[in-house]
PDB file of C-alpha atoms in Angstrom:
ATOM      1  CA  MET A1323      11.732   4.714  35.865  1.00 42.00           C
ATOM      2  CA  SER A1324       9.095   7.289  34.963  1.00 60.00           C
ATOM      3  CA  GLU A1325       7.263   7.031  31.689  1.00 73.00           C
ATOM      4  CA  GLY A1326       8.911   8.775  28.756  1.00 95.00           C
ATOM      5  CA  LEU A1327       7.684  11.549  26.509  1.00 97.00           C
ATOM      6  CA  PHE A1328       5.663  10.866  23.343  1.00 98.00           C
ATOM      7  CA  LEU A1329       5.918  13.757  20.874  1.00 98.00           C
ATOM      8  CA  THR A1330       4.336  13.737  17.417  1.00 98.00           C
ATOM      9  CA  LEU A1331       4.523  15.982  14.355  1.00 98.00           C
ATOM     10  CA  GLU A1332       1.417  16.408  12.225  1.00 98.00           C
ATOM     11  CA  GLY A1333       0.383  18.328   9.130  1.00 97.00           C
ATOM     12  CA  ILE A1334      -0.620  17.961   5.508  1.00 96.00           C
ATOM     13  CA  ASP A1335       1.897  16.835   2.898  1.00 92.00           C
ATOM     14  CA  GLY A1336       4.175  19.741   2.059  1.00 91.00           C
ATOM     15  CA  ALA A1337       3.822  21.471   5.442  1.00 93.00           C
ATOM     16  CA  GLY A1338       7.539  20.919   6.138  1.00 92.00           C
ATOM     17  CA  LYS A1339       7.272  19.009   9.416  1.00 93.00           C
ATOM     18  CA  SER A1340       9.701  16.230   8.443  1.00 92.00           C
ATOM     19  CA  SER A1341      12.432  18.730   7.550  1.00 92.00           C
ATOM     20  CA  HIS A1342      12.814  19.631  11.242  1.00 95.00           C
ATOM     21  CA  LEU A1343      13.137  16.092  12.604  1.00 95.00           C
ATOM     22  CA  ASP A1344      16.946  15.947  12.395  1.00 94.00           C
ATOM     23  CA  ALA A1345      17.320  19.198  14.346  1.00 95.00           C
ATOM     24  CA  MET A1346      14.744  18.165  16.930  1.00 96.00           C
ATOM     25  CA  GLU A1347      16.410  14.813  17.494  1.00 97.00           C
ATOM     26  CA  ALA A1348      19.809  16.477  17.902  1.00 95.00           C
ATOM     27  CA  LEU A1349      18.445  19.052  20.320  1.00 94.00           C
ATOM     28  CA  PHE A1350      16.801  16.474  22.574  1.00 96.00           C
ATOM     29  CA  LYS A1351      19.953  14.352  22.570  1.00 96.00           C
ATOM     30  CA  ALA A1352      21.945  17.447  23.534  1.00 94.00           C
ATOM     31  CA  GLN A1353      19.904  17.702  26.713  1.00 91.00           C
ATOM     32  CA  GLY A1354      20.665  14.081  27.546  1.00 93.00           C
ATOM     33  CA  ARG A1355      17.470  12.407  26.335  1.00 95.00           C
ATOM     34  CA  THR A1356      17.443   9.000  24.677  1.00 97.00           C
ATOM     35  CA  VAL A1357      15.449   9.552  21.482  1.00 98.00           C
ATOM     36  CA  VAL A1358      13.516   6.921  19.550  1.00 98.00           C
ATOM     37  CA  ARG A1359      12.730   8.470  16.176  1.00 98.00           C
ATOM     38  CA  THR A1360      10.032   6.783  14.130  1.00 98.00           C
ATOM     39  CA  ARG A1361       7.124   7.366  11.757  1.00 98.00           C
ATOM     40  CA  GLU A1362       3.635   6.291  10.781  1.00 98.00           C
ATOM     41  CA  PRO A1363       2.569   4.357   8.933  1.00 97.00           C
ATOM     42  CA  GLY A1364       5.722   2.424   9.685  1.00 98.00           C
ATOM     43  CA  GLY A1365       8.241   2.030  12.453  1.00 98.00           C
ATOM     44  CA  THR A1366       8.520  -1.781  12.366  1.00 98.00           C
ATOM     45  CA  PRO A1367       9.236  -4.231   9.523  1.00 98.00           C
ATOM     46  CA  LEU A1368       5.568  -5.268   9.398  1.00 98.00           C
ATOM     47  CA  ALA A1369       4.293  -1.694   9.599  1.00 98.00           C
ATOM     48  CA  GLU A1370       6.698  -0.570   6.865  1.00 98.00           C
ATOM     49  CA  THR A1371       5.376  -3.323   4.597  1.00 98.00           C
ATOM     50  CA  LEU A1372       1.837  -2.144   5.279  1.00 98.00           C
ATOM     51  CA  ARG A1373       2.934   1.450   4.647  1.00 97.00           C
ATOM     52  CA  GLY A1374       3.901   0.528   1.106  1.00 97.00           C
ATOM     53  CA  LEU A1375       0.453  -0.926   0.474  1.00 97.00           C
ATOM     54  CA  ILE A1376      -1.350   2.034   2.077  1.00 97.00           C
ATOM     55  CA  LEU A1377       0.575   4.671   0.111  1.00 95.00           C
ATOM     56  CA  GLU A1378       0.623   2.959  -3.268  1.00 94.00           C
ATOM     57  CA  GLN A1379      -2.266   0.526  -3.688  1.00 95.00           C
ATOM     58  CA  PRO A1380      -5.846   1.605  -4.455  1.00 94.00           C
ATOM     59  CA  MET A1381      -8.331   0.422  -1.820  1.00 96.00           C
ATOM     60  CA  ASP A1382     -11.581   1.442  -0.212  1.00 95.00           C
ATOM     61  CA  PRO A1383     -11.468   3.634   2.933  1.00 95.00           C
ATOM     62  CA  LEU A1384     -12.339   0.814   5.355  1.00 96.00           C
ATOM     63  CA  THR A1385      -9.562  -1.445   4.057  1.00 97.00           C
ATOM     64  CA  GLU A1386      -7.167   1.490   4.217  1.00 97.00           C
ATOM     65  CA  SER A1387      -8.168   2.334   7.784  1.00 98.00           C
ATOM     66  CA  LEU A1388      -7.850  -1.266   8.939  1.00 98.00           C
ATOM     67  CA  LEU A1389      -4.335  -1.464   7.509  1.00 98.00           C
ATOM     68  CA  VAL A1390      -3.372   1.853   9.116  1.00 98.00           C
ATOM     69  CA  PHE A1391      -4.480   0.673  12.544  1.00 98.00           C
ATOM     70  CA  ALA A1392      -2.922  -2.766  12.067  1.00 98.00           C
ATOM     71  CA  ALA A1393       0.393  -1.047  11.344  1.00 98.00           C
ATOM     72  CA  ARG A1394      -0.156   1.254  14.330  1.00 98.00           C
ATOM     73  CA  ARG A1395      -0.866  -1.618  16.703  1.00 98.00           C
ATOM     74  CA  ASP A1396       2.370  -3.370  15.765  1.00 98.00           C
ATOM     75  CA  HIS A1397       4.244  -0.080  16.064  1.00 98.00           C
ATOM     76  CA  ILE A1398       2.825   0.551  19.538  1.00 98.00           C
ATOM     77  CA  VAL A1399       3.564  -2.947  20.826  1.00 97.00           C
ATOM     78  CA  GLN A1400       7.029  -3.293  19.292  1.00 98.00           C
ATOM     79  CA  VAL A1401       8.419   0.247  19.550  1.00 98.00           C
ATOM     80  CA  ILE A1402       6.394   2.978  21.248  1.00 98.00           C
ATOM     81  CA  GLU A1403       5.281   1.363  24.501  1.00 96.00           C
ATOM     82  CA  PRO A1404       8.672  -0.262  25.244  1.00 96.00           C
ATOM     83  CA  ALA A1405      10.426   3.059  24.610  1.00 98.00           C
ATOM     84  CA  LEU A1406       8.059   4.985  26.888  1.00 96.00           C
ATOM     85  CA  ALA A1407       8.431   2.328  29.598  1.00 95.00           C
ATOM     86  CA  ARG A1408      12.216   2.846  29.462  1.00 97.00           C
ATOM     87  CA  GLY A1409      11.751   6.574  29.910  1.00 97.00           C
ATOM     88  CA  ASP A1410      12.819   7.424  26.352  1.00 98.00           C
ATOM     89  CA  LEU A1411      11.549  10.276  24.209  1.00 98.00           C
ATOM     90  CA  VAL A1412       9.559   8.990  21.219  1.00 98.00           C
ATOM     91  CA  LEU A1413       9.688  11.420  18.292  1.00 98.00           C
ATOM     92  CA  CYS A1414       7.123  10.271  15.741  1.00 98.00           C
ATOM     93  CA  ASP A1415       6.305  11.667  12.307  1.00 98.00           C
ATOM     94  CA  ARG A1416       2.483  11.338  12.378  1.00 98.00           C
ATOM     95  CA  PHE A1417       0.170   9.222  14.534  1.00 98.00           C
ATOM     96  CA  THR A1418      -3.594   8.809  14.949  1.00 98.00           C
ATOM     97  CA  ASP A1419      -4.430  12.455  14.264  1.00 98.00           C
ATOM     98  CA  ALA A1420      -3.308  11.816  10.691  1.00 98.00           C
ATOM     99  CA  THR A1421      -5.789   8.954  10.368  1.00 98.00           C
ATOM    100  CA  PHE A1422      -8.695  11.135  11.428  1.00 98.00           C
ATOM    101  CA  ALA A1423      -7.476  13.905   9.100  1.00 98.00           C
ATOM    102  CA  TYR A1424      -6.669  11.781   6.024  1.00 97.00           C
ATOM    103  CA  GLN A1425      -8.984   8.763   6.174  1.00 97.00           C
ATOM    104  CA  GLY A1426     -11.682  10.588   8.145  1.00 97.00           C
ATOM    105  CA  ALA A1427     -11.913  14.154   6.847  1.00 98.00           C
ATOM    106  CA  GLY A1428     -10.018  13.666   3.592  1.00 96.00           C
ATOM    107  CA  ARG A1429     -11.515  10.358   2.455  1.00 95.00           C
ATOM    108  CA  GLY A1430     -14.843  10.919   4.190  1.00 96.00           C
ATOM    109  CA  PHE A1431     -14.698   7.726   6.255  1.00 97.00           C
ATOM    110  CA  ASP A1432     -16.881   7.324   9.354  1.00 97.00           C
ATOM    111  CA  ALA A1433     -15.170   8.967  12.342  1.00 97.00           C
ATOM    112  CA  ALA A1434     -17.101   6.744  14.743  1.00 98.00           C
ATOM    113  CA  VAL A1435     -15.547   3.642  13.185  1.00 98.00           C
ATOM    114  CA  LEU A1436     -12.120   5.276  13.404  1.00 98.00           C
ATOM    115  CA  SER A1437     -12.740   5.964  17.093  1.00 97.00           C
ATOM    116  CA  THR A1438     -13.581   2.294  17.643  1.00 97.00           C
ATOM    117  CA  LEU A1439     -10.410   1.207  15.856  1.00 98.00           C
ATOM    118  CA  GLU A1440      -8.463   3.734  17.916  1.00 98.00           C
ATOM    119  CA  GLN A1441      -9.801   2.175  21.125  1.00 96.00           C
ATOM    120  CA  TRP A1442      -8.866  -1.322  19.919  1.00 96.00           C
ATOM    121  CA  ALA A1443      -5.341  -0.389  18.812  1.00 97.00           C
ATOM    122  CA  GLN A1444      -4.423   2.113  21.515  1.00 97.00           C
ATOM    123  CA  GLY A1445      -6.476   0.980  24.500  1.00 93.00           C
ATOM    124  CA  GLY A1446      -5.986  -1.710  27.097  1.00 83.00           C
ATOM    125  CA  ARG A1447      -3.448   0.277  29.110  1.00 81.00           C
ATOM    126  CA  ALA A1448      -3.624   1.049  32.820  1.00 79.00           C
ATOM    127  CA  GLN A1449      -3.040   4.717  31.926  1.00 80.00           C
ATOM    128  CA  GLY A1450      -5.903   4.705  29.428  1.00 88.00           C
ATOM    129  CA  LEU A1451      -5.840   5.354  25.678  1.00 94.00           C
ATOM    130  CA  LEU A1452      -2.329   5.866  24.341  1.00 97.00           C
ATOM    131  CA  GLN A1453      -2.017   9.387  22.953  1.00 96.00           C
ATOM    132  CA  PRO A1454       0.953  11.697  22.396  1.00 98.00           C
ATOM    133  CA  HIS A1455       1.853  14.008  25.264  1.00 97.00           C
ATOM    134  CA  ILE A1456       2.570  16.831  22.800  1.00 98.00           C
ATOM    135  CA  THR A1457       1.597  17.230  19.147  1.00 98.00           C
ATOM    136  CA  LEU A1458       3.218  19.880  16.952  1.00 98.00           C
ATOM    137  CA  TRP A1459       0.716  20.721  14.226  1.00 98.00           C
ATOM    138  CA  PHE A1460       2.341  22.316  11.179  1.00 98.00           C
ATOM    139  CA  ASP A1461      -0.513  24.393   9.811  1.00 98.00           C
ATOM    140  CA  LEU A1462      -0.175  25.489   6.191  1.00 97.00           C
ATOM    141  CA  ALA A1463      -2.613  26.502   3.454  1.00 96.00           C
ATOM    142  CA  PRO A1464      -3.123  23.556   1.077  1.00 94.00           C
ATOM    143  CA  GLU A1465      -2.388  25.747  -1.923  1.00 94.00           C
ATOM    144  CA  THR A1466       1.029  26.660  -0.512  1.00 94.00           C
ATOM    145  CA  ALA A1467       1.746  23.021   0.350  1.00 90.00           C
ATOM    146  CA  ALA A1468       0.920  22.017  -3.230  1.00 86.00           C
ATOM    147  CA  GLU A1469       3.408  24.567  -4.567  1.00 87.00           C
ATOM    148  CA  ARG A1470       6.120  23.181  -2.298  1.00 84.00           C
ATOM    149  CA  LEU A1471       5.439  19.595  -3.390  1.00 80.00           C
ATOM    150  CA  ALA A1472       5.328  20.320  -7.112  1.00 78.00           C
ATOM    151  CA  GLY A1473       8.159  18.457  -8.801  1.00 66.00           C
ATOM    152  CA  ALA A1474       9.785  17.455  -5.498  1.00 64.00           C
ATOM    153  CA  ARG A1475       9.490  13.715  -6.138  1.00 64.00           C
ATOM    154  CA  VAL A1476       7.168  11.127  -7.623  1.00 68.00           C
ATOM    155  CA  PRO A1477       4.046  11.540  -5.483  1.00 79.00           C
ATOM    156  CA  ASP A1478       2.400   8.698  -3.585  1.00 86.00           C
ATOM    157  CA  LYS A1479      -1.372   8.261  -3.897  1.00 92.00           C
ATOM    158  CA  PHE A1480      -2.070  10.832  -1.170  1.00 90.00           C
ATOM    159  CA  GLU A1481       0.389  13.456  -2.388  1.00 86.00           C
ATOM    160  CA  ALA A1482      -1.200  13.130  -5.834  1.00 87.00           C
ATOM    161  CA  GLN A1483      -4.639  14.120  -4.532  1.00 90.00           C
ATOM    162  CA  PRO A1484      -6.157  17.463  -5.643  1.00 90.00           C
ATOM    163  CA  VAL A1485      -5.993  20.579  -3.481  1.00 92.00           C
ATOM    164  CA  GLU A1486      -9.610  20.108  -2.396  1.00 95.00           C
ATOM    165  CA  PHE A1487      -8.658  16.836  -0.709  1.00 94.00           C
ATOM    166  CA  PHE A1488      -5.998  18.641   1.318  1.00 94.00           C
ATOM    167  CA  ARG A1489      -8.453  21.380   2.233  1.00 96.00           C
ATOM    168  CA  ARG A1490     -10.574  18.682   3.883  1.00 97.00           C
ATOM    169  CA  VAL A1491      -7.510  17.154   5.543  1.00 96.00           C
ATOM    170  CA  ALA A1492      -6.476  20.567   6.893  1.00 97.00           C
ATOM    171  CA  LEU A1493      -9.955  21.041   8.347  1.00 98.00           C
ATOM    172  CA  GLY A1494      -9.694  17.593   9.908  1.00 98.00           C
ATOM    173  CA  TYR A1495      -6.487  18.615  11.648  1.00 98.00           C
ATOM    174  CA  ALA A1496      -8.081  21.860  12.821  1.00 98.00           C
ATOM    175  CA  ASP A1497     -10.976  19.893  14.331  1.00 98.00           C
ATOM    176  CA  ARG A1498      -8.579  17.534  16.145  1.00 97.00           C
ATOM    177  CA  ALA A1499      -6.606  20.488  17.499  1.00 98.00           C
ATOM    178  CA  ALA A1500      -9.756  22.242  18.717  1.00 98.00           C
ATOM    179  CA  ALA A1501     -10.918  19.080  20.480  1.00 97.00           C
ATOM    180  CA  ASP A1502      -7.590  18.587  22.313  1.00 97.00           C
ATOM    181  CA  ALA A1503      -6.126  22.068  22.677  1.00 97.00           C
ATOM    182  CA  GLN A1504      -3.913  21.127  25.634  1.00 96.00           C
ATOM    183  CA  ARG A1505      -2.041  18.534  23.581  1.00 98.00           C
ATOM    184  CA  PHE A1506      -1.743  20.428  20.300  1.00 98.00           C
ATOM    185  CA  ILE A1507       0.710  23.228  19.570  1.00 98.00           C
ATOM    186  CA  ARG A1508      -0.005  25.071  16.326  1.00 98.00           C
ATOM    187  CA  ILE A1509       3.070  25.929  14.273  1.00 98.00           C
ATOM    188  CA  ASP A1510       2.621  28.542  11.544  1.00 98.00           C
ATOM    189  CA  ALA A1511       4.338  26.615   8.757  1.00 97.00           C
ATOM    190  CA  SER A1512       3.953  29.455   6.240  1.00 96.00           C
ATOM    191  CA  GLN A1513       6.916  31.284   7.761  1.00 96.00           C
ATOM    192  CA  ALA A1514      10.565  30.949   6.776  1.00 95.00           C
ATOM    193  CA  ARG A1515      12.377  27.829   7.965  1.00 94.00           C
ATOM    194  CA  ASP A1516      14.316  29.627  10.726  1.00 96.00           C
ATOM    195  CA  GLN A1517      11.136  31.249  12.013  1.00 97.00           C
ATOM    196  CA  VAL A1518       9.359  27.895  12.060  1.00 97.00           C
ATOM    197  CA  TRP A1519      12.254  26.418  14.034  1.00 97.00           C
ATOM    198  CA  GLN A1520      12.043  29.281  16.537  1.00 97.00           C
ATOM    199  CA  GLN A1521       8.365  28.527  17.052  1.00 98.00           C
ATOM    200  CA  ILE A1522       9.196  24.872  17.715  1.00 97.00           C
ATOM    201  CA  GLU A1523      11.892  25.685  20.276  1.00 96.00           C
ATOM    202  CA  THR A1524       9.762  28.273  22.061  1.00 97.00           C
ATOM    203  CA  ALA A1525       6.781  25.922  22.251  1.00 96.00           C
ATOM    204  CA  LEU A1526       8.799  22.968  23.558  1.00 96.00           C
ATOM    205  CA  VAL A1527      10.457  25.098  26.221  1.00 95.00           C
ATOM    206  CA  ALA A1528       7.065  26.479  27.267  1.00 95.00           C
ATOM    207  CA  ARG A1529       5.678  22.945  27.622  1.00 93.00           C
ATOM    208  CA  GLY A1530       8.660  21.814  29.676  1.00 90.00           C
ATOM    209  CA  ALA A1531       9.785  19.296  27.056  1.00 92.00           C
ATOM    210  CA  LEU A1532      13.017  21.161  26.378  1.00 89.00           C
ATOM    211  CA  ASN A1533      15.389  22.923  28.743  1.00 84.00           C
ATOM    212  CA  ALA A1534      15.802  26.586  27.839  1.00 75.00           C
ATOM    213  CA  GLY A1535      19.560  26.312  28.317  1.00 63.00           C
ATOM    214  CA  THR A1536      19.945  23.794  25.478  1.00 55.00           C
ATOM    215  CA  ALA A1537      17.818  25.658  22.932  1.00 52.00           C
ATOM    216  CA  ARG A1538      19.857  27.220  20.162  1.00 52.00           C
TER     217      ARG A1538
END
């Protein structure tokens, strides 16, 4: 069986990426794909436990990064690689791009160290470094994202950061997208929900991930 499709959604908190996951999952299933929907940090019992620590507990950037990649390694071994080997479609809310954007650009941690951790956690495969086949990047001005998040729920330690932090994170995402333009698809997340969804459908059809006949 051929290897499956690994599709990730990225963007700053408040960009609205997670609100489209249900519709994306349903659309892929409608075209006959087996979908494994997951998230990072998280996706396994161990990784979910680490997620709670990462999002709530104060820690220095190195400790935080080590925990993120520990969670990612377990996620890859237990969920992502087996699903891809079966030929499934893995739909993941965030992956390594988020680490470079949040811990790297946002927290100011050494990108070279993150690259080493990335090699350790995602390397060792015959196909090379595990990366998503397609990444939908929900690009939104940090000020707009902050307005959307205001009063939505009790914020975790990242959501509670000032707008300047998210400006750095947004720049981190832009740098990742520029460095891997073939993988990234920019979604203008400032538009209305229906317009954002249309962008998603059009982009996935153009990349061959979605059959035009099943798009709504």
